[in-house]
């Protein structure tokens, strides 16, 4: 850890886990909104559940951040480093322990509540709609759900539940 003047510091955070990408993006949005003036620059690389053979690279400045999936990115990386998430932060008065805990909380859960074929209610732009789980960890999302109704505002009938929580998906009533 390198400390500069006026509370400005640079530090690296390592979490040995595969991440839930939606959880990371939500956490980064909240962190950036809360600490925008003090969060100068951040960047990182991580393994994303459901896309284990690819790397997710991202970077941000204050509250603006973005990232992209890099296909085949782990092929040349030693196997013991493939599940590591590494982020570098530059900012003023940032709490390393708080940031480490926030990132660690974004790790993909070891198991999911619903298996393919389960009847669920999924949160959509039109509220919760009943459907059936088609697959798990599809394109980095815990669930792919086929919605039973043909609501015009839902393109197609398939939607993702990006986080395994009742806010996004729950057992059908």
Coordinates of C-alpha atoms in Angstrom, one line a residue:
X1 CA 0.0 0.0 0.0
X2 CA 1.4 3.4 -1.0
X3 CA 0.3 6.5 0.8
X4 CA 0.5 10.0 -0.6
X5 CA -0.4 13.3 0.9
X6 CA -3.9 14.6 1.8
X7 CA -5.2 11.1 2.4
X8 CA -4.7 10.0 -1.2
X9 CA -3.8 6.3 -1.4
X10 CA -3.5 3.5 -3.9
X11 CA -4.3 -0.1 -2.9
X12 CA -5.0 -3.4 -4.5
X13 CA -7.8 -5.8 -3.4
X14 CA -7.8 -9.5 -4.1
X15 CA -10.8 -11.8 -3.6
X16 CA -10.4 -15.5 -4.4
X17 CA -13.8 -16.1 -5.8
X18 CA -15.8 -16.1 -9.0
X19 CA -18.1 -13.1 -9.1
X20 CA -21.7 -12.5 -9.9
X21 CA -21.3 -9.7 -12.5
X22 CA -24.7 -8.0 -11.7
X23 CA -23.8 -7.8 -8.0
X24 CA -20.4 -6.3 -8.8
X25 CA -22.0 -3.7 -11.1
X26 CA -24.6 -2.8 -8.5
X27 CA -22.0 -2.5 -5.8
X28 CA -19.7 -0.4 -7.9
X29 CA -22.6 1.9 -8.8
X30 CA -23.4 2.4 -5.1
X31 CA -19.7 2.9 -4.2
X32 CA -19.2 5.4 -7.0
X33 CA -22.3 7.3 -6.1
X34 CA -21.4 7.5 -2.4
X35 CA -17.7 8.3 -2.9
X36 CA -17.6 10.0 -6.3
X37 CA -15.5 12.9 -5.2
X38 CA -13.0 10.6 -3.4
X39 CA -12.9 7.7 -5.8
X40 CA -10.4 8.9 -8.4
X41 CA -9.7 5.8 -10.5
X42 CA -10.3 2.1 -10.2
X43 CA -9.7 -0.9 -12.5
X44 CA -9.7 -4.6 -12.3
X45 CA -10.0 -8.1 -13.7
X46 CA -12.3 -10.9 -12.5
X47 CA -13.7 -14.3 -13.2
X48 CA -17.5 -14.2 -13.7
X49 CA -19.8 -17.2 -12.8
X50 CA -21.3 -18.6 -15.9
X51 CA -18.5 -17.2 -18.0
X52 CA -15.5 -18.9 -16.4
X53 CA -13.4 -19.2 -19.5
X54 CA -13.5 -15.4 -20.1
X55 CA -12.2 -12.4 -18.1
X56 CA -14.2 -9.4 -17.2
X57 CA -12.1 -6.2 -17.5
X58 CA -13.4 -2.9 -16.1
X59 CA -12.2 0.5 -15.2
X60 CA -13.7 3.7 -13.8
X61 CA -13.1 7.3 -13.0
X62 CA -15.2 8.8 -10.3
X63 CA -18.8 7.7 -11.0
X64 CA -18.2 6.6 -14.6
X65 CA -17.3 3.0 -15.2
X66 CA -17.6 0.3 -17.7
X67 CA -16.3 -3.1 -18.6
X68 CA -16.2 -5.9 -21.1
X69 CA -16.0 -9.6 -21.3
X70 CA -12.8 -10.8 -23.0
X71 CA -13.3 -14.2 -24.6
X72 CA -10.7 -16.8 -24.0
X73 CA -8.9 -14.5 -21.6
X74 CA -7.9 -17.1 -19.0
X75 CA -6.2 -19.5 -21.4
X76 CA -2.7 -18.3 -20.6
X77 CA -3.3 -17.6 -16.9
X78 CA -2.1 -20.2 -14.4
X79 CA -5.0 -22.3 -13.1
X80 CA -4.5 -21.2 -9.5
X81 CA -5.1 -17.6 -10.5
X82 CA -8.3 -18.1 -12.6
X83 CA -10.7 -17.5 -9.8
X84 CA -9.1 -14.4 -8.4
X85 CA -10.7 -11.0 -8.6
X86 CA -8.1 -8.2 -8.5
X87 CA -9.0 -4.5 -8.3
X88 CA -6.8 -1.4 -7.9
X89 CA -8.2 1.7 -6.3
X90 CA -6.8 5.2 -6.2
X91 CA -8.6 7.8 -4.1
X92 CA -8.8 9.9 -1.0
X93 CA -9.9 8.5 2.4
X94 CA -11.0 5.2 1.0
X95 CA -11.6 2.4 3.5
X96 CA -9.7 -0.7 2.2
X97 CA -11.5 -3.1 4.6
X98 CA -14.9 -1.7 3.6
X99 CA -14.1 -2.0 -0.1
X100 CA -12.7 -5.5 0.3
X101 CA -15.8 -6.6 2.2
X102 CA -18.1 -5.0 -0.4
X103 CA -16.4 -6.8 -3.3
X104 CA -16.3 -10.1 -1.4
X105 CA -20.0 -9.9 -0.9
X106 CA -20.4 -10.0 -4.7
X107 CA -19.0 -13.5 -5.0
X108 CA -21.4 -15.9 -6.8
X109 CA -23.1 -18.2 -4.3
X110 CA -22.0 -21.8 -4.3
X111 CA -25.5 -23.0 -5.0
X112 CA -28.8 -21.5 -6.2
X113 CA -32.3 -21.8 -4.8
X114 CA -34.0 -22.9 -8.0
X115 CA -33.1 -25.7 -10.4
X116 CA -34.1 -25.8 -14.1
X117 CA -37.8 -26.6 -14.4
X118 CA -38.7 -24.8 -11.2
X119 CA -41.9 -22.7 -11.2
X120 CA -40.9 -19.1 -10.2
X121 CA -42.1 -15.6 -10.3
X122 CA -39.5 -13.3 -11.9
X123 CA -39.4 -9.5 -11.5
X124 CA -39.9 -7.9 -14.9
X125 CA -40.6 -4.3 -16.1
X126 CA -44.3 -5.2 -15.6
X127 CA -43.9 -6.5 -12.1
X128 CA -43.5 -10.1 -11.0
X129 CA -44.6 -12.6 -13.6
X130 CA -44.8 -16.4 -13.3
X131 CA -42.5 -18.5 -15.3
X132 CA -40.2 -21.5 -15.3
X133 CA -36.4 -21.6 -14.9
X134 CA -34.8 -22.7 -18.2
X135 CA -31.2 -22.7 -17.1
X136 CA -28.8 -21.5 -14.4
X137 CA -25.7 -19.4 -14.9
X138 CA -26.5 -18.4 -18.4
X139 CA -24.4 -15.5 -19.8
X140 CA -23.2 -14.7 -16.3
X141 CA -26.7 -14.5 -14.8
X142 CA -28.0 -17.0 -12.1
X143 CA -31.2 -17.7 -13.9
X144 CA -32.8 -17.7 -17.4
X145 CA -36.6 -17.7 -17.0
X146 CA -39.3 -18.3 -19.6
X147 CA -42.2 -16.0 -18.6
X148 CA -45.6 -17.6 -19.1
X149 CA -47.6 -14.6 -20.1
X150 CA -47.3 -12.6 -23.4
X151 CA -46.9 -9.1 -22.0
X152 CA -46.2 -6.6 -24.8
X153 CA -43.5 -4.7 -22.8
X154 CA -41.4 -7.8 -22.3
X155 CA -39.4 -8.5 -25.4
X156 CA -39.7 -12.2 -26.0
X157 CA -40.6 -14.3 -23.1
X158 CA -37.2 -15.0 -21.7
X159 CA -35.7 -12.8 -19.0
X160 CA -32.7 -13.1 -16.8
X161 CA -32.7 -12.9 -13.0
X162 CA -29.3 -11.3 -12.3
X163 CA -29.2 -12.0 -8.6
X164 CA -30.5 -15.0 -6.6
X165 CA -32.6 -12.9 -4.2
X166 CA -36.4 -12.4 -3.7
X167 CA -36.1 -8.9 -5.2
X168 CA -35.4 -10.5 -8.5
X169 CA -36.8 -14.1 -8.4
X170 CA -38.9 -16.0 -5.9
X171 CA -41.0 -19.2 -5.7
X172 CA -44.2 -19.0 -7.7
X173 CA -47.3 -18.4 -5.5

